[in-house]
Backbone as CSV, one residue per row, in Angstrom:
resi,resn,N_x,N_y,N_z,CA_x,CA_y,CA_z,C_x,C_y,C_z
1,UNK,0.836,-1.156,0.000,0.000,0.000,0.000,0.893,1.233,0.000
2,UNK,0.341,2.485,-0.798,0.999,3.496,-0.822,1.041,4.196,0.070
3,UNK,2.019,5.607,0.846,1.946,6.172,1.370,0.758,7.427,1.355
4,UNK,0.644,7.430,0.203,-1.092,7.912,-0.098,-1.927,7.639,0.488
5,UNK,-2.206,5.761,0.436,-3.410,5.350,0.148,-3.615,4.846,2.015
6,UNK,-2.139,5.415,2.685,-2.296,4.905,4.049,-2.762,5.428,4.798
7,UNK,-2.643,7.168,4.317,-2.888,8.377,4.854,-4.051,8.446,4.575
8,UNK,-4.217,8.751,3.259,-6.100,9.014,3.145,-6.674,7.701,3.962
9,UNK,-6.553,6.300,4.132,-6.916,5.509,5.091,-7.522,5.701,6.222
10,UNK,-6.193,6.507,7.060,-6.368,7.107,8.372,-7.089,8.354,8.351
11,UNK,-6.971,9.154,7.289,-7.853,10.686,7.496,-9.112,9.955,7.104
12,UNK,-9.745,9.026,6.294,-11.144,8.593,5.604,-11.422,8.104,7.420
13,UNK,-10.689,7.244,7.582,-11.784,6.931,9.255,-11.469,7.654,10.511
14,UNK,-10.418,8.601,10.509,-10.702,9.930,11.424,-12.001,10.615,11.299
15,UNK,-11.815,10.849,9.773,-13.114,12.004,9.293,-14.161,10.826,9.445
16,UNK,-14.441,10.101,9.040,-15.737,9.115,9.176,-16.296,9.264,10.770
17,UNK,-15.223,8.959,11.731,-15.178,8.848,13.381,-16.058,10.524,13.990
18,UNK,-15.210,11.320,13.084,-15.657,12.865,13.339,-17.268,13.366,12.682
19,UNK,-17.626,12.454,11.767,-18.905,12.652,11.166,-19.765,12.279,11.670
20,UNK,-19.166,10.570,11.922,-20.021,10.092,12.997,-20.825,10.808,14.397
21,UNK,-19.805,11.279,14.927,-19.785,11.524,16.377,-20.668,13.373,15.985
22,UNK,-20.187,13.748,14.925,-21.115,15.563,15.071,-23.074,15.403,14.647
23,UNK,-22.724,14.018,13.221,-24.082,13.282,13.118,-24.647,13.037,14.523
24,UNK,-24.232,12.436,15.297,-24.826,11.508,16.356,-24.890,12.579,17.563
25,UNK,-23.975,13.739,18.011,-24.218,14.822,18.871,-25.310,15.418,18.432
26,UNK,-25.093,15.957,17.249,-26.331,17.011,16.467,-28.227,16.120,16.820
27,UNK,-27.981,14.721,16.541,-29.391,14.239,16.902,-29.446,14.220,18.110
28,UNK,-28.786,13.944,18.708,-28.949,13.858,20.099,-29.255,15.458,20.747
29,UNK,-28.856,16.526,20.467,-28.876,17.999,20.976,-30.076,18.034,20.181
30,UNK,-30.562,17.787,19.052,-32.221,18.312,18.641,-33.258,17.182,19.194
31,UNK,-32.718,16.129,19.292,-33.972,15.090,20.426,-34.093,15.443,21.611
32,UNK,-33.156,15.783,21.952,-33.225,16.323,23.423,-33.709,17.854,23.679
33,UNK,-33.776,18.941,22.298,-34.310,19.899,22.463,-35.526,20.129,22.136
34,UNK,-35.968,19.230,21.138,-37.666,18.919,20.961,-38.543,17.859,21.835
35,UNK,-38.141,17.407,22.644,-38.506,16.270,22.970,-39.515,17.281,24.560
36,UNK,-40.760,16.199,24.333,-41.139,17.298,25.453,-40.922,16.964,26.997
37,UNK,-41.092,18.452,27.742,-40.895,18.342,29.222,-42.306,17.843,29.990
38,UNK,-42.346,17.000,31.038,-43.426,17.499,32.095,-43.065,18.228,33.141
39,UNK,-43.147,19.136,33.125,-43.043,19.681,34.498,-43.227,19.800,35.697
40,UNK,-44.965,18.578,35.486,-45.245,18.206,36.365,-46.659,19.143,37.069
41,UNK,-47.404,18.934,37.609,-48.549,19.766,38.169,-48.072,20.879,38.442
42,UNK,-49.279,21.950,38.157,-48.560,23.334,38.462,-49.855,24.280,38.334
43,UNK,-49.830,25.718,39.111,-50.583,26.411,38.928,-50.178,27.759,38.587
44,UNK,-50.638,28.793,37.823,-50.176,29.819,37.387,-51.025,30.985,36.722
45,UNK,-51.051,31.836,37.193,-51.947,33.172,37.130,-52.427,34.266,37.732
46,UNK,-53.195,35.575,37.411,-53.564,35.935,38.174,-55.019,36.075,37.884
47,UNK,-55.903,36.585,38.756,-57.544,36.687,38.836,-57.588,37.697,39.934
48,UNK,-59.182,38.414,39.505,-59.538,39.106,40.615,-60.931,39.489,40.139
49,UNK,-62.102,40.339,41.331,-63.139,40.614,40.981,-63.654,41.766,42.173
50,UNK,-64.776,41.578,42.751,-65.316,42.093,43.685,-66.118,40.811,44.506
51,UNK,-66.141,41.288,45.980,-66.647,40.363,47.002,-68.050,40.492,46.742
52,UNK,-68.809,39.335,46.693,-70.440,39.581,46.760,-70.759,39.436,47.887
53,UNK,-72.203,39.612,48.238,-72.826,39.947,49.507,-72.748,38.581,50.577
54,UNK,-72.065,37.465,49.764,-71.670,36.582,50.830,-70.749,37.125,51.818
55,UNK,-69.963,37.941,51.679,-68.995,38.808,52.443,-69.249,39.223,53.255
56,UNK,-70.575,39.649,53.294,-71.062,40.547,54.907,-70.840,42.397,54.163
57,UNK,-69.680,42.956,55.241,-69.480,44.347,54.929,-68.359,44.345,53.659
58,UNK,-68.342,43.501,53.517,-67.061,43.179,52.486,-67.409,42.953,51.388
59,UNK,-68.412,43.448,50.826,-69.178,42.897,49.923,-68.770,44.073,48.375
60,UNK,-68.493,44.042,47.445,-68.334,45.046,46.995,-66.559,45.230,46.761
61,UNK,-66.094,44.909,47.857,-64.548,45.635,47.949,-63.672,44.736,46.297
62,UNK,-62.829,45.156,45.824,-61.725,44.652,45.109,-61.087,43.679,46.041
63,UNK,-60.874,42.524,44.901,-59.589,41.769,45.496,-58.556,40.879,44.153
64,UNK,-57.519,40.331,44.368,-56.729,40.512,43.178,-55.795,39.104,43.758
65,UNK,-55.520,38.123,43.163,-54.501,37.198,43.946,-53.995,36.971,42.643
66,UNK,-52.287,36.825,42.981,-51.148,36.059,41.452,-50.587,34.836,42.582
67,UNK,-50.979,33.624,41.635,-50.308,32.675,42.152,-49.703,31.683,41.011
68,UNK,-48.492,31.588,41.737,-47.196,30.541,40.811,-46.940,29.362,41.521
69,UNK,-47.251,28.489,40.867,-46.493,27.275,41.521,-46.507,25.915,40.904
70,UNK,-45.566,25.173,41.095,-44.866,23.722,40.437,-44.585,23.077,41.159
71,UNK,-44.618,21.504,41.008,-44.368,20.361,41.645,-45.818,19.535,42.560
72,UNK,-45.553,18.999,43.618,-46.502,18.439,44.162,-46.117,18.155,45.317
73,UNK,-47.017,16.882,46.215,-46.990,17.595,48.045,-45.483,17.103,48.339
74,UNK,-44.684,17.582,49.378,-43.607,17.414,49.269,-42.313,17.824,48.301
75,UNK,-42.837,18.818,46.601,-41.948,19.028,46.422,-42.040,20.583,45.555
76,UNK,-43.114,21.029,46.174,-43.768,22.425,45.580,-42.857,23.375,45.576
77,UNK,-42.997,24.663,45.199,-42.297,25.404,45.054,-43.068,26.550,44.212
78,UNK,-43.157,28.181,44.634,-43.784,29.174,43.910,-44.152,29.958,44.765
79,UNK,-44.597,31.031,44.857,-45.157,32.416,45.171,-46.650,33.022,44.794
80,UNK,-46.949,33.610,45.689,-48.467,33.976,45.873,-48.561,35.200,46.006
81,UNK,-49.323,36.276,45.999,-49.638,37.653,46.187,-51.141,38.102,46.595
82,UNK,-51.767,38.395,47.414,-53.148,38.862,47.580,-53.108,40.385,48.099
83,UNK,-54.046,40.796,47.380,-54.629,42.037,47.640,-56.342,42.059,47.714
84,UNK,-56.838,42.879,48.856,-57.923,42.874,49.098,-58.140,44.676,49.569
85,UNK,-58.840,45.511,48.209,-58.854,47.251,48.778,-59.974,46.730,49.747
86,UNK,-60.827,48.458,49.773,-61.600,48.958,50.471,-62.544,49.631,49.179
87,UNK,-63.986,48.867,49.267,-64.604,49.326,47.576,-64.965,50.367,48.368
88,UNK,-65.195,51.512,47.788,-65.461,52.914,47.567,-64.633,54.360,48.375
89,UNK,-64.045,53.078,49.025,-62.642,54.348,50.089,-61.370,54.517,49.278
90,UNK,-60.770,53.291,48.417,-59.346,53.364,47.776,-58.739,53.339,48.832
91,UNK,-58.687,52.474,50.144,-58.091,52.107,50.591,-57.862,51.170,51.203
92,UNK,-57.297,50.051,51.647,-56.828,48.706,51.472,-56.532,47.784,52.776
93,UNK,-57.578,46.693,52.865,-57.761,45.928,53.813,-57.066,45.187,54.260
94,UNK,-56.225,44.262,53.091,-54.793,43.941,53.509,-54.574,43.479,52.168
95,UNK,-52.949,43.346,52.866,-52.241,43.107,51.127,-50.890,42.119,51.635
96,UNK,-50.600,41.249,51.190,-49.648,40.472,51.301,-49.079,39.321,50.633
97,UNK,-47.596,38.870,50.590,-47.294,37.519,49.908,-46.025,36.681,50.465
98,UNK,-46.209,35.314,49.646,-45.583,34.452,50.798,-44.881,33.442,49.847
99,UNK,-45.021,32.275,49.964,-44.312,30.908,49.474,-45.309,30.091,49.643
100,UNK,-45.560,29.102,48.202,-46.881,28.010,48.460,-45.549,26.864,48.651
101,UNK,-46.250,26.042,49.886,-45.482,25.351,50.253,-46.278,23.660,49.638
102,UNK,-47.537,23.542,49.433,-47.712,22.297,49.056,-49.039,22.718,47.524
103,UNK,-48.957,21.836,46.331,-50.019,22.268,45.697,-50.326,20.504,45.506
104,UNK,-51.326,20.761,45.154,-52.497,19.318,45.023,-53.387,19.814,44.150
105,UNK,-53.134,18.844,42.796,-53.838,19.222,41.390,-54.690,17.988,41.523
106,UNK,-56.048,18.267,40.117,-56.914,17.211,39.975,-57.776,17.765,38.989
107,UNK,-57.391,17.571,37.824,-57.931,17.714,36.757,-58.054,19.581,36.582
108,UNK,-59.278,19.961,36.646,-58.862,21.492,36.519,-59.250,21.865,37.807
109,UNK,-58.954,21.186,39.173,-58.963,22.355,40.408,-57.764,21.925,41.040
110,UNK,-57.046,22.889,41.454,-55.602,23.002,42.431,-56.305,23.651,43.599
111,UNK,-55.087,22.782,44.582,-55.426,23.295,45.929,-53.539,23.573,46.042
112,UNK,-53.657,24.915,46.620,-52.363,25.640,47.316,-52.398,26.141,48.634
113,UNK,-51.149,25.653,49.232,-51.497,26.719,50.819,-49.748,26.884,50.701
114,UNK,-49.591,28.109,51.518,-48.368,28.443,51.854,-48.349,29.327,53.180
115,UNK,-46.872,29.935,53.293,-47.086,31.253,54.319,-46.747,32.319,53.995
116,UNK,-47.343,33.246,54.616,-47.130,34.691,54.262,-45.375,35.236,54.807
117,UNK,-45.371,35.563,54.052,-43.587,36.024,54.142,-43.479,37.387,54.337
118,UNK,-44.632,38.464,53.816,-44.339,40.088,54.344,-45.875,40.251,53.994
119,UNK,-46.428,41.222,55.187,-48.079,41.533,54.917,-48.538,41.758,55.850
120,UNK,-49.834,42.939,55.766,-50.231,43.060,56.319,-51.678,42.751,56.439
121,UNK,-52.797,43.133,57.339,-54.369,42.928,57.191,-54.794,43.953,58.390
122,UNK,-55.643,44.548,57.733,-56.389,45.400,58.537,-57.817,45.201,58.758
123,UNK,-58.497,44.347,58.964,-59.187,44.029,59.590,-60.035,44.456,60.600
124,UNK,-59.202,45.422,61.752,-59.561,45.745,63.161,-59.094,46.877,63.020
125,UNK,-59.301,47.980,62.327,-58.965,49.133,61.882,-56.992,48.961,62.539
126,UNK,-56.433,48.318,62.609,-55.373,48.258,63.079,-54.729,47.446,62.108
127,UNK,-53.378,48.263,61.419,-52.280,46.915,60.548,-51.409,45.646,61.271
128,UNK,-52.240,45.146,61.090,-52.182,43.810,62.229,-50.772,43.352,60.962
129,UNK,-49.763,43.229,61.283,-48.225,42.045,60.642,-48.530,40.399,60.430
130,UNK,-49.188,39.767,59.265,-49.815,38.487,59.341,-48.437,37.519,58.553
131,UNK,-47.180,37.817,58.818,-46.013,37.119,58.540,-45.835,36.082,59.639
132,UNK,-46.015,34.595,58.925,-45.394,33.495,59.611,-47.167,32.850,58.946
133,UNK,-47.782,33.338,59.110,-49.490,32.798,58.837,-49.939,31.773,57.776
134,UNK,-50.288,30.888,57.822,-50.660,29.955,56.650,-52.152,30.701,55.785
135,UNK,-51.770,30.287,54.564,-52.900,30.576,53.573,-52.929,29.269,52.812
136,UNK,-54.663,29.360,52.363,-54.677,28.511,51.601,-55.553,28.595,50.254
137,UNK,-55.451,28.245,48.884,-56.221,28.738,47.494,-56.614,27.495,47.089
138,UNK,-58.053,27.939,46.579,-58.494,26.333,45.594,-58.819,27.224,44.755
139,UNK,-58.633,26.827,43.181,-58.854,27.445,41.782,-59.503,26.098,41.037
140,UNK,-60.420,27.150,40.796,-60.875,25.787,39.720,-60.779,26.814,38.442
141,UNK,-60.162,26.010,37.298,-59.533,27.206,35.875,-60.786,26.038,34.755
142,UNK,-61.438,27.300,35.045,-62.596,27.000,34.022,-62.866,27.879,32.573
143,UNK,-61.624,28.024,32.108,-61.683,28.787,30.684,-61.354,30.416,31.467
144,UNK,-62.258,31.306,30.758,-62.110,32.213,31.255,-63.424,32.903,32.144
145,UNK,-64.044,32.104,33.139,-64.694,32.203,34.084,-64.390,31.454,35.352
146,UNK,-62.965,31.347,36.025,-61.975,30.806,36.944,-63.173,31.057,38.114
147,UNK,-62.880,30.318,39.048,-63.686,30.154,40.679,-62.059,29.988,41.373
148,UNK,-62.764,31.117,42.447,-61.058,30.435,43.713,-61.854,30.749,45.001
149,UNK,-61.362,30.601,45.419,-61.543,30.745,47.387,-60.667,30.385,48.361
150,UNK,-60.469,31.085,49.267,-59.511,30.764,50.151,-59.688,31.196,51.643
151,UNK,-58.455,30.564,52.432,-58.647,30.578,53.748,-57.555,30.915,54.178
152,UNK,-57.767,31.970,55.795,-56.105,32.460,56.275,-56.793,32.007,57.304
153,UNK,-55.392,32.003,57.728,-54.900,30.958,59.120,-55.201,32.543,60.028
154,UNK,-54.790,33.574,59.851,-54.644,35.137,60.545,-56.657,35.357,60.991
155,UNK,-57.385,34.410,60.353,-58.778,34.708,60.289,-59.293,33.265,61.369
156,UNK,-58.532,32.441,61.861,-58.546,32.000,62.714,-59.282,30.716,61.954
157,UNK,-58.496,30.456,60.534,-58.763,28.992,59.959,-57.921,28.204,60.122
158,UNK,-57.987,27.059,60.666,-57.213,25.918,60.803,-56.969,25.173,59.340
159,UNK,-55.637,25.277,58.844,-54.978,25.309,57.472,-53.643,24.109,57.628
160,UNK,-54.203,22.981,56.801,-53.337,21.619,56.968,-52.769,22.247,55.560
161,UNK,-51.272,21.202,55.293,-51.074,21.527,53.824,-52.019,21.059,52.786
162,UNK,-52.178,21.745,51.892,-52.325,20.910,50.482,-54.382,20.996,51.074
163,UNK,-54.801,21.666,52.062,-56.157,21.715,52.330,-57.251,23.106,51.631
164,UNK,-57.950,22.849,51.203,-58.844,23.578,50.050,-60.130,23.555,50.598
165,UNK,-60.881,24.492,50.000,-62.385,24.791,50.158,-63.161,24.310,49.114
166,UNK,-64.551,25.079,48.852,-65.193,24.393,47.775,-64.736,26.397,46.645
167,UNK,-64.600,26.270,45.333,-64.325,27.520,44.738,-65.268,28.563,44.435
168,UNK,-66.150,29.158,45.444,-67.010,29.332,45.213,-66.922,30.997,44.743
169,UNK,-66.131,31.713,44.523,-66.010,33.348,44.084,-65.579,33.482,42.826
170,UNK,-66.187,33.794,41.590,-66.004,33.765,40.153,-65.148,34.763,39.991
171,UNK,-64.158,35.018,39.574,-63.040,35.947,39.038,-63.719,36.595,38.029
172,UNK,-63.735,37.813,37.907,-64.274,38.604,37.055,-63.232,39.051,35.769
173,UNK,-61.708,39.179,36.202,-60.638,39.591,35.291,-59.901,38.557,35.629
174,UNK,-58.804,38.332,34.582,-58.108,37.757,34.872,-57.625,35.886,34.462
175,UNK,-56.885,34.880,34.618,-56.795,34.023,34.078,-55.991,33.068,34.937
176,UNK,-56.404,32.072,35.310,-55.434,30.854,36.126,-55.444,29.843,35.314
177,UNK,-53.941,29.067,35.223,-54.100,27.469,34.404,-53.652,26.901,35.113
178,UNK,-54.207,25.933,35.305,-54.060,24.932,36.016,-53.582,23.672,35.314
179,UNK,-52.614,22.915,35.244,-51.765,21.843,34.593,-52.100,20.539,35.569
180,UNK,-52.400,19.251,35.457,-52.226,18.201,35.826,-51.165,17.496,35.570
């Protein structure tokens, strides 16, 4: 064999080895970049409306909640925000947000509870500090006529993780999805 035919030899199955291997990276980096994720249960959005006369004096006022969250009991993870004004004063009953510590999905209703991390509630004409407090959200994401309801621990509800109500307050603005 020629000194030619020894060389191109070795460069034909270097380069073959190198084609191979950018062929076989390249599928592998687009299977692995199309290929889909689960992420796994999750909730995400915000909603808000006005309190109806189930409320009592509260009936009427604005309220507004953004809630984020992924995983499931034991491995949740996300953030919450509530605001609740004062309808016709422009001024504000309480407002606060925290960390959802457990979510529990089921088709289109999630249940979230977490704790409040900075916030307040005024309630007792006094800004009562409701940091350390458990909350809890059930959403049911029904297109774009969402139901949520919820419960604070600061209102003297006894709040297990991952524990929910029935969704009974229709969101007037706004949008939650709920993922199974």
């Amino acid at each position: 064999m020629t000194d030619t035919k020894k060389l191109w030899g070795r460069r034909g199955i270097a380069g073959l080895a190198a084609t191979l291997a950018l062929i076989t990276g390249t599928a592998t980096a687009s299977f692995a970049g199309t290929a889909p994720s689960d992420p796994g249960p999750r909730l995400s959005g915000s909603a808000g409306g006005k309190l109806t006369k189930t409320f009592g004096s509260w009936a009427g006022d604005p309220v507004k909640f953004q809630i984020e969250a992924r995983g499931g009991p034991g491995t949740t993870k996300g953030t919450f925000k509530v605001f609740h004004g004062k309808g016709g004063t422009g001024g504000v009953v309480a407002e606060f947000e925290g960390k959802i510590t457990c979510l529990l999905v089921g088709g289109e209703v999630a249940v979230a509870t977490g704790v409040i991390t900075r916030g307040y509630a005024n309630f007792t004409d006094e800004n009562a500090d409701v940091t350390g407090q458990k909350v809890s959200f059930t959403v049911h994401d029904n297109g774009r006529s969402d139901r949520l309801y919820w419960m604070w621990g600061f209102m003297n509800a006894p709040i297990n993780d991952c524990q929910g109500t029935a969704p009974i307050l229709e969101m007037n603005h706004g949008d939650f999805k709920v993922h199974d």
